[in-house]
Coordinates of C-alpha atoms in Angstrom, one line a residue:
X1 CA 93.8 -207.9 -147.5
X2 CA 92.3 -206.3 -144.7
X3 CA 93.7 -206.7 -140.9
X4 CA 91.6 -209.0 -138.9
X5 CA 94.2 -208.9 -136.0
X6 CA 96.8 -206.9 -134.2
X7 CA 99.5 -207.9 -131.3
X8 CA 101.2 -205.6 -129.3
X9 CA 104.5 -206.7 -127.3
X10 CA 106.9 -204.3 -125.3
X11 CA 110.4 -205.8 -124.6
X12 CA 114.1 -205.2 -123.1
X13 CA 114.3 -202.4 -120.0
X14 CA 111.9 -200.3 -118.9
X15 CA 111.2 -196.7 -120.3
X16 CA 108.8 -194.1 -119.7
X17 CA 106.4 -194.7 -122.3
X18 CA 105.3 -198.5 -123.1
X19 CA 102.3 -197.7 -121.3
X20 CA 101.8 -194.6 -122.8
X21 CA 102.4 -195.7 -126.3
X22 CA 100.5 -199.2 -125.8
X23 CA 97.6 -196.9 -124.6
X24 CA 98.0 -195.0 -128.0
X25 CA 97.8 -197.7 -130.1
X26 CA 94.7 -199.4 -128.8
X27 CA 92.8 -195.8 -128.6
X28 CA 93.9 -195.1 -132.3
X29 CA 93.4 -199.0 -134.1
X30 CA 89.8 -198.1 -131.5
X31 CA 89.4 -194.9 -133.2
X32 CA 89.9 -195.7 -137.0
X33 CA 88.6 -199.4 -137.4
X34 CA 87.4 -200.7 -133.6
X35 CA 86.5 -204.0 -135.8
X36 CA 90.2 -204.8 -135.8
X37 CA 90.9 -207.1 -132.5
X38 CA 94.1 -206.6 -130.5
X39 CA 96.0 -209.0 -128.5
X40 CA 98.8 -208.2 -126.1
X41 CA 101.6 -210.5 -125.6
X42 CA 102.5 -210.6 -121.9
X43 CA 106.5 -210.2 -121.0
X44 CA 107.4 -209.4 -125.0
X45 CA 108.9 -212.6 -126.8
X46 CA 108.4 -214.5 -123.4
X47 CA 104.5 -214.3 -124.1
X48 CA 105.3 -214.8 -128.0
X49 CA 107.4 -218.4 -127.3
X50 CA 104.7 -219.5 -124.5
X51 CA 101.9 -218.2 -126.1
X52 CA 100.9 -216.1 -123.6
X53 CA 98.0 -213.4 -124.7
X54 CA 95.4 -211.1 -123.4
X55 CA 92.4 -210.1 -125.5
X56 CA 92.0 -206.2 -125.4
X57 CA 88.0 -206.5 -125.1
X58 CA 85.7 -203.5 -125.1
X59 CA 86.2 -202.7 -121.8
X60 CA 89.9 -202.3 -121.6
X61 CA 89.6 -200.0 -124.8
X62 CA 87.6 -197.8 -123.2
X63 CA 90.4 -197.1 -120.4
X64 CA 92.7 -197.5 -122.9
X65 CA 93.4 -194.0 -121.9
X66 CA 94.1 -193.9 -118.2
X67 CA 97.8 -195.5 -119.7
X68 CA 98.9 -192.4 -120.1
X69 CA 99.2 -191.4 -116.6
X70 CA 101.3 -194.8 -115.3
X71 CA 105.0 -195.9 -116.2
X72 CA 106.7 -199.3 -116.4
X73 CA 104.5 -201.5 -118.7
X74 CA 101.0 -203.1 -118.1
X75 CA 102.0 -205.8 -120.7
X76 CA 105.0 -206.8 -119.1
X77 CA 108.9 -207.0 -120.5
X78 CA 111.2 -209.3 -120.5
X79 CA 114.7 -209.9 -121.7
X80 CA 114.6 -212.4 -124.5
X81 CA 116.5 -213.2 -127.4
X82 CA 115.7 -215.7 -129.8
X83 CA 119.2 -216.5 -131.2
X84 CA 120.3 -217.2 -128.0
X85 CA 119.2 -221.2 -128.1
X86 CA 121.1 -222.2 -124.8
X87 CA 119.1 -219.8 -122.6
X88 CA 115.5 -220.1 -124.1
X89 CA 116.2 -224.1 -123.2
X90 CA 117.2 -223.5 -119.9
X91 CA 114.4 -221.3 -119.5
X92 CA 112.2 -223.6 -120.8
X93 CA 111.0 -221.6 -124.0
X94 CA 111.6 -224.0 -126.4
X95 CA 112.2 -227.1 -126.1
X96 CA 116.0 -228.7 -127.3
X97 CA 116.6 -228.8 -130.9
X98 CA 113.8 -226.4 -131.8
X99 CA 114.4 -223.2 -133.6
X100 CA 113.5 -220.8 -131.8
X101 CA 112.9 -218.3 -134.6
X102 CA 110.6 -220.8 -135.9
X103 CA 108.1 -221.5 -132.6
X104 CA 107.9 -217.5 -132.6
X105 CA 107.0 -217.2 -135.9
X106 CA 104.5 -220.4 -135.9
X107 CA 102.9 -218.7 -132.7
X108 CA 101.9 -216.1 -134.5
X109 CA 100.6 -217.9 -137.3
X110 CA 98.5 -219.4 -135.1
X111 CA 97.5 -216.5 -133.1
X112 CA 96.3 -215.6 -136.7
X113 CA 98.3 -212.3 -136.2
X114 CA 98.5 -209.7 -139.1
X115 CA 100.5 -206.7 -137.5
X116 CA 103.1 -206.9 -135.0
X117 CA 103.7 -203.8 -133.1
X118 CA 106.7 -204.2 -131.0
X119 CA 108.0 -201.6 -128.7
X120 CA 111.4 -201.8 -127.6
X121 CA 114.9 -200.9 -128.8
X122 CA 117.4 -202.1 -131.8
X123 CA 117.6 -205.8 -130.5
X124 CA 113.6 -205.8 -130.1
X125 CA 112.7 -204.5 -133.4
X126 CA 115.2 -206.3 -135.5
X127 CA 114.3 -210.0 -133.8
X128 CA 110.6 -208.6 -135.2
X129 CA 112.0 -208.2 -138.4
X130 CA 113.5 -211.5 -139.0
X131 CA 110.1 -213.0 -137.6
X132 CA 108.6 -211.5 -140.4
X133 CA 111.0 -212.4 -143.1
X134 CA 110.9 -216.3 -141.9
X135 CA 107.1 -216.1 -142.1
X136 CA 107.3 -214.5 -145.6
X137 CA 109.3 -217.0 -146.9
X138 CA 107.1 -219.6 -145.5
X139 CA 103.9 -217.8 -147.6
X140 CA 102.6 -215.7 -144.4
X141 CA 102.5 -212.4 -144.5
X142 CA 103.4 -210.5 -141.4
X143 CA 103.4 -206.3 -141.3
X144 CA 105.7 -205.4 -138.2
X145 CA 105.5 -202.0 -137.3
X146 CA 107.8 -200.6 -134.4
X147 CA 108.5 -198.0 -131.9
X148 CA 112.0 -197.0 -130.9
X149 CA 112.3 -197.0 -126.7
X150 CA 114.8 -196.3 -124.8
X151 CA 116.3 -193.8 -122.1
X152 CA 119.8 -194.1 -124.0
X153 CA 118.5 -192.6 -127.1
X154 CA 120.9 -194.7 -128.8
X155 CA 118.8 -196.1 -131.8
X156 CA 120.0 -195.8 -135.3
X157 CA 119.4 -192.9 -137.4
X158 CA 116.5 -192.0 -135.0
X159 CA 116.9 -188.4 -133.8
X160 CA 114.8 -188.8 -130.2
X161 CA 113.8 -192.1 -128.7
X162 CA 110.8 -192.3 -126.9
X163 CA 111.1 -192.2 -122.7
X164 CA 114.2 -190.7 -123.3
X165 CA 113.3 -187.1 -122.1
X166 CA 111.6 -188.5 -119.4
X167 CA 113.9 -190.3 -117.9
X168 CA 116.4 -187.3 -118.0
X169 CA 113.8 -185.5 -116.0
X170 CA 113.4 -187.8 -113.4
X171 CA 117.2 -188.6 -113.1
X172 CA 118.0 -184.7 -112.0
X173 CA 114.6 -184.9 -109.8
X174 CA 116.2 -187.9 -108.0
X175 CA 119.7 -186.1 -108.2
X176 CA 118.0 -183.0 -106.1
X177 CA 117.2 -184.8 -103.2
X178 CA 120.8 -187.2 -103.6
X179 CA 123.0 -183.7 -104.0
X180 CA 121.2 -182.7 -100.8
X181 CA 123.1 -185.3 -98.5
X182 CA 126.5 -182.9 -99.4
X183 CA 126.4 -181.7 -96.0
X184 CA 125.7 -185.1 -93.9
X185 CA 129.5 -185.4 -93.9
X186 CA 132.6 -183.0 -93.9
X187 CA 134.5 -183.8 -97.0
X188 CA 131.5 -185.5 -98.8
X189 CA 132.0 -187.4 -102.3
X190 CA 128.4 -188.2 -104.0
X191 CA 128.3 -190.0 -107.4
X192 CA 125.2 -190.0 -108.9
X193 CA 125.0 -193.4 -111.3
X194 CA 122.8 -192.9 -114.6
X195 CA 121.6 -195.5 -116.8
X196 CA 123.6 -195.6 -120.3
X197 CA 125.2 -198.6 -121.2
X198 CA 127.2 -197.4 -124.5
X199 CA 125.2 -193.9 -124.9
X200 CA 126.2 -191.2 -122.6
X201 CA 123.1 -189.0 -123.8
X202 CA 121.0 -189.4 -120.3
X203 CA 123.6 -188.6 -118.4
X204 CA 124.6 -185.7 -119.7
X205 CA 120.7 -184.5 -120.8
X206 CA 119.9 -185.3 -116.6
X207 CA 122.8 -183.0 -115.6
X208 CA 121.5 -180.5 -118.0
X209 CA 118.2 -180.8 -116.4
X210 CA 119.6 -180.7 -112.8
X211 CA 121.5 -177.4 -113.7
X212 CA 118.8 -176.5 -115.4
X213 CA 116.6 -176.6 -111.7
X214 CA 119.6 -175.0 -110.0
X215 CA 120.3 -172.2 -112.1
X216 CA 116.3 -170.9 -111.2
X217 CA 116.9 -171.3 -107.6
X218 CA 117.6 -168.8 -104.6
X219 CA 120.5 -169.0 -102.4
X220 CA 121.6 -167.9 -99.2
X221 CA 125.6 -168.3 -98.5
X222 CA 124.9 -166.3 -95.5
X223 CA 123.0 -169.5 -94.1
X224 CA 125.7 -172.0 -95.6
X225 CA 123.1 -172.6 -98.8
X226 CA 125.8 -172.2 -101.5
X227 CA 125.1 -172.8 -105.0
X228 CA 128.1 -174.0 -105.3
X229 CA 128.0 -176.7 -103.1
X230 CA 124.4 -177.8 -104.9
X231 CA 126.6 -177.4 -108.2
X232 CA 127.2 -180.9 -110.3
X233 CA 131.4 -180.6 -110.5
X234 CA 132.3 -183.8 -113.0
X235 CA 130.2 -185.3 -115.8
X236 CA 131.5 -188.4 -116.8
X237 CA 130.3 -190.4 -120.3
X238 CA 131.4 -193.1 -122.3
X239 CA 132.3 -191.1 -125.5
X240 CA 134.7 -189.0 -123.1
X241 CA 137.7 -190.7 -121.9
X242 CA 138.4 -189.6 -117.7
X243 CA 141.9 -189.0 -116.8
X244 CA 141.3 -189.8 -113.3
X245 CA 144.3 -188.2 -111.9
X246 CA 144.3 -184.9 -113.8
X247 CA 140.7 -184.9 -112.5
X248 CA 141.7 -185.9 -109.4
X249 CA 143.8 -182.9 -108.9
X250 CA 141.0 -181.0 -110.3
X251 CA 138.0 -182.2 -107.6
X252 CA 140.5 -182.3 -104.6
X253 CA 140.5 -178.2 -105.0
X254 CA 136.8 -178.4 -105.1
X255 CA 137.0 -180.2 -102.3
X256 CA 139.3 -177.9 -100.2
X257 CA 137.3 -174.9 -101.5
X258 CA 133.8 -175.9 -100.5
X259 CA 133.9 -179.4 -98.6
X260 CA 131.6 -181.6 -100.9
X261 CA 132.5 -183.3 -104.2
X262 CA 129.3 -183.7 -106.7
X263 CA 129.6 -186.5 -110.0
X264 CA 127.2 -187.2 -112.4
X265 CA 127.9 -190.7 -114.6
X266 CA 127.1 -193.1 -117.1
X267 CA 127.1 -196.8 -115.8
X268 CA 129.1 -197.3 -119.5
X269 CA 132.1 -195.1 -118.7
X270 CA 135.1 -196.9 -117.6
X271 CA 133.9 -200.3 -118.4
X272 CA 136.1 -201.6 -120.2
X273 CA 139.1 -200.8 -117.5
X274 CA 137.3 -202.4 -114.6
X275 CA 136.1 -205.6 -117.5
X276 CA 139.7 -205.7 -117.8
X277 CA 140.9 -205.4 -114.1
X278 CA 138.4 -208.0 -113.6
X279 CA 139.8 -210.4 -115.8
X280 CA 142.9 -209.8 -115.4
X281 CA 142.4 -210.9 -111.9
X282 CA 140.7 -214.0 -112.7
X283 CA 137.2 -212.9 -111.5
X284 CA 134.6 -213.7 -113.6
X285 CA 132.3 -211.2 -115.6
X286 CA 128.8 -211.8 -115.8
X287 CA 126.7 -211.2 -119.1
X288 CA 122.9 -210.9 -119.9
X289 CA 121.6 -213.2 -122.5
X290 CA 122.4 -210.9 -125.4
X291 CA 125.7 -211.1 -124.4
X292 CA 125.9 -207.1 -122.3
X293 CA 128.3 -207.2 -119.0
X294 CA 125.7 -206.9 -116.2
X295 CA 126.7 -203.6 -115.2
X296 CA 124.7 -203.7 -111.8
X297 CA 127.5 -206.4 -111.1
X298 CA 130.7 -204.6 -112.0
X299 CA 129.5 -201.3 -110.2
X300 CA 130.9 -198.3 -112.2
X301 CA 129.7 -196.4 -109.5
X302 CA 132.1 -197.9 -107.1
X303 CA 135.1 -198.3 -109.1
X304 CA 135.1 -194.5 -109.5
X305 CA 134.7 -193.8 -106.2
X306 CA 137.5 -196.4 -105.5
X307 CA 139.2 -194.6 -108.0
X308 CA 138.6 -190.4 -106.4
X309 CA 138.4 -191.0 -102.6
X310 CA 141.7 -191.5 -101.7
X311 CA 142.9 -189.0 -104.0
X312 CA 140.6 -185.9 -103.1
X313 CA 140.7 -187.2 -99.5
X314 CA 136.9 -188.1 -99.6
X315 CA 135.9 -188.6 -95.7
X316 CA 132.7 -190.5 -96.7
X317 CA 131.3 -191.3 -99.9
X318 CA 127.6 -191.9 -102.0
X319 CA 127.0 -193.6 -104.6
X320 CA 123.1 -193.7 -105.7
X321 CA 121.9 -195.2 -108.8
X322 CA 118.5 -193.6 -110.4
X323 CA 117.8 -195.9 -113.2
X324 CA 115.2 -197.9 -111.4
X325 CA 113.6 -194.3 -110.6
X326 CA 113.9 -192.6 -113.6
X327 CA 113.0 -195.5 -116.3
X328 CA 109.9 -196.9 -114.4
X329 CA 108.4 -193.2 -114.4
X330 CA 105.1 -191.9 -116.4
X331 CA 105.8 -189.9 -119.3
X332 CA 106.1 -186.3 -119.3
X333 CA 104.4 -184.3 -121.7
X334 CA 107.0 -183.6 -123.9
X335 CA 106.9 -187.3 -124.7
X336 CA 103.3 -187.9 -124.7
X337 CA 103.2 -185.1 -127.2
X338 CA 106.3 -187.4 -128.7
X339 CA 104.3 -190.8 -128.2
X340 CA 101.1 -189.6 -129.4
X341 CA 102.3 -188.3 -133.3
X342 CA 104.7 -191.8 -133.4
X343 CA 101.4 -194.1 -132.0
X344 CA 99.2 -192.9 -134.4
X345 CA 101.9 -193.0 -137.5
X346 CA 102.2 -196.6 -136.7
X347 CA 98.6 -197.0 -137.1
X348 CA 98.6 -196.0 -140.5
X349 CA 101.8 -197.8 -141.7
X350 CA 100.0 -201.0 -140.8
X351 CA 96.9 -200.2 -142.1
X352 CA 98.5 -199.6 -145.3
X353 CA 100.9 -202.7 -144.4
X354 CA 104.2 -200.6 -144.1
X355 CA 106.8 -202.4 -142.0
X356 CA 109.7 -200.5 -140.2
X357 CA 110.7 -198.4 -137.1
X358 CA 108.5 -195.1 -136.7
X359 CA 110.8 -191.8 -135.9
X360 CA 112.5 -188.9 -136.5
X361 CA 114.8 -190.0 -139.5
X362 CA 118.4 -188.2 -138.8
X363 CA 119.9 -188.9 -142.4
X364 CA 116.4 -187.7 -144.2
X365 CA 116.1 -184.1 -142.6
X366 CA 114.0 -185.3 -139.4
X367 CA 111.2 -186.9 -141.0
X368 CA 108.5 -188.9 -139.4
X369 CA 108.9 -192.3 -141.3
X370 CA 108.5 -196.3 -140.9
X371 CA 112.6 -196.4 -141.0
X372 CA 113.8 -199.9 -143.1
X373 CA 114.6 -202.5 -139.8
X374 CA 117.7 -202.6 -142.0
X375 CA 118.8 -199.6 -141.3
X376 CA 117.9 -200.2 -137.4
X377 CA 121.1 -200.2 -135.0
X378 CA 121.8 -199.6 -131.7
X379 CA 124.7 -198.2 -129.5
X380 CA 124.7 -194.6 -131.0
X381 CA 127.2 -192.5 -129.5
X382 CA 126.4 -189.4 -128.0
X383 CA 127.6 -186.4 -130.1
X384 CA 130.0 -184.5 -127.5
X385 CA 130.2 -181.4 -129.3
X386 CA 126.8 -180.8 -129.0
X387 CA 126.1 -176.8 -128.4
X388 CA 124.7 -177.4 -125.3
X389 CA 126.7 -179.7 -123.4
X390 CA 129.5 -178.1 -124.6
X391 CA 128.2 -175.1 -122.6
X392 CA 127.4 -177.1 -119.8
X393 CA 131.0 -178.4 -119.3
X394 CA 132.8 -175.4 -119.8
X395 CA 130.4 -173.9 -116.9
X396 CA 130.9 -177.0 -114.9
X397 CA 134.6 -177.0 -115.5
X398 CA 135.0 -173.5 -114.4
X399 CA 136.6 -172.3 -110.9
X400 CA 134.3 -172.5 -108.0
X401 CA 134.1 -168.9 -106.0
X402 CA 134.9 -168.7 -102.5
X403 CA 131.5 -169.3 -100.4
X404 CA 131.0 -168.6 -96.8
X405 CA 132.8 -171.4 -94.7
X406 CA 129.7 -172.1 -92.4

């Protein structure tokens, strides 16, 4: 049966490329068959419950392309889940005693919707997937086609996540200008806090990035510009444990040699201890509506400072967070390139009404496919024995030379 009509609905955290890929998916359903019409749900499953839709008319195909050049999401996100019955009431998404599973799915019935392309991460394209297994069983066939986003490049078995690169990008861009307060204090501590809940990917792909930058740059130790001092000294990840007082030991000689004491890390690492301090001492620990800590109220960032300022006798300390920065950014064009081939695959899996997650399969040699949602999981760990980062550390973990003491 031919498609009449197409929604497109972006959902969880921002990455850089739901504009980008919502851009590519009207210019290619424009390109192929412009007869097809196109909705987009506003604020992801917050639109889908209220029924809140724009019509992407003639004119807003033809600057379908200008998406490409902006970040965050001109459809809107939201954090939604639709098992979660309590908070969709007190929200006022459904009403009490409705499923919620059910309004969704009868929305879209309504909405007369054929294809479903959702762009998000495990938890937005699974809740898709059971949308359009309720529908099927109530004689409506839905084709749900999704895209994998997120900075943590934590989706299951996708090999790259789209935004991802991006956001590693603009993390060491924002760490350039953070790493360069490391002389607006003798005896400076500066932790730069990256996005990555259970996945220490960014963090360690941004601090390969940074060194990336600072390995091309010229110094002059003459003038107190030592590389040394612009050097990232500690990476810290969730899949790595820290033994804060071995690396204690380890950054107060740092900070005798050269003054200045530079950290990149993942918001995940060390969760669980300060979760457990926390508890422990009665406070309470708040959690999103999927059931995630809220790490922006546990601070990571400060714990480990708490933890390393006393001990490497840190006279003033910085801690900066770039997820805002990095995740609300335009893509680059290593993931337009990325965005483009996954946009326009998902345009032909629903024209031949093939449901899944586009990408890069991992356990079927890399190939571009619409991945079974049943196969779809999140929270994939980062590999840390992965060439490159295993470079990285060994370089990072290495002595730092004598530098002028100017």
């Amino acid at each position: 049966m031919p498609i009449q009509r197409v929604a497109l609905l972006t959902a969880g955290g921002f990455a850089p490329c739901l504009s980008s890929a919502v851009g590519g998916l009207i210019e290619r359903y424009s390109e192929l068959d412009p007869q097809i019409e196109i909705i987009a749900y506003q604020h992801g499953y917050h639109g889908l419950l209220s029924g809140n839709y724009i019509t992407i008319d003639e004119a807003a195909r033809k600057k379908a392309g200008l998406l490409h050049q902006y970040g965050g999401s001109p459809i809107g996100n939201s954090r939604v889940k639709l098992t979660n019955k309590d908070d969709l009431v007190k929200r006022g998404l459904v009403k009490p005693g409705e499923d919620p599973l059910k309004v969704a799915a009868d929305r879209l019935r309504a909405d007369k919707v054929d294809v479903l392309h959702t762009i998000g991460g495990d938890d937005t394209n699974t809740t898709a997937a059971d949308l359009a297994h309720y529908l099927e069983e109530n004689d409506y066939h839905l084709t749900v086609v999704g895209l994998p986003k997120t900075i943590d490049n934590d989706v299951v078995p996708i090999r790259q996540s789209l935004g991802a690169w991006t956001a590693a990008e603009q993390a060491a861009v924002f760490a350039q200008n953070i790493i360069g307060e490391h002389r607006s204090n003798p005896r400076m501590l500066i932790i730069h806090e990256v996005m990555g809940r259970n996945c220490g990917y960014l963090t360690a792909a941004a601090a390969k990035a940074y060194r990336d930058w600072w390995k091309k740059q010229q110094w002059a130790p003459e003038l107190g510009l030592s590389k040394e001092r612009w050097d990232i000294h500690a990476v810290y990840i969730p899949e790595d444990d820290v033994e804060i007082d071995k690396e204690a030991k380890r950054l107060k000689a740092i900070m005798d040699e050269i003054g200045n004491v530079n950290i990149f890390l993942s918001e995940g690492a060390g969760v669980v201890e300060i979760v457990r301090e926390m508890e422990e001492a009665g406070e309470e620990v708040q959690r999103d509506p999927f059931g995630h800590v809220k790490l922006d109220t546990i601070n990571p960032g400060n714990w480990f400072a708490k933890q390393f300022a006393e001990r490497i006798g840190a006279e003033k300390v910085m801690v900066q967070k770039s997820g805002y920065f990095s995740r609300s950014a335009k893509a680059n064009a290593e993931d337009l390139r990325l965005i483009k081939s996954m946009t326009d695959y998902a345009v032909e899996c629903a024209l031949r009404g093939e449901s899944g997650v586009v990408g890069h399969d991992e356990e079927d040699g890399d190939k571009l496919k619409a991945i079974s949602f049943k196969r779809i999981a999140g929270a994939k760990k980062f590999d840390i024995k992965t060439d490159w980062f295993v470079e990285m550390m060994g370089e990072i973990g290495e002595a730092v030379s004598p530098s002028p003491r100017l």
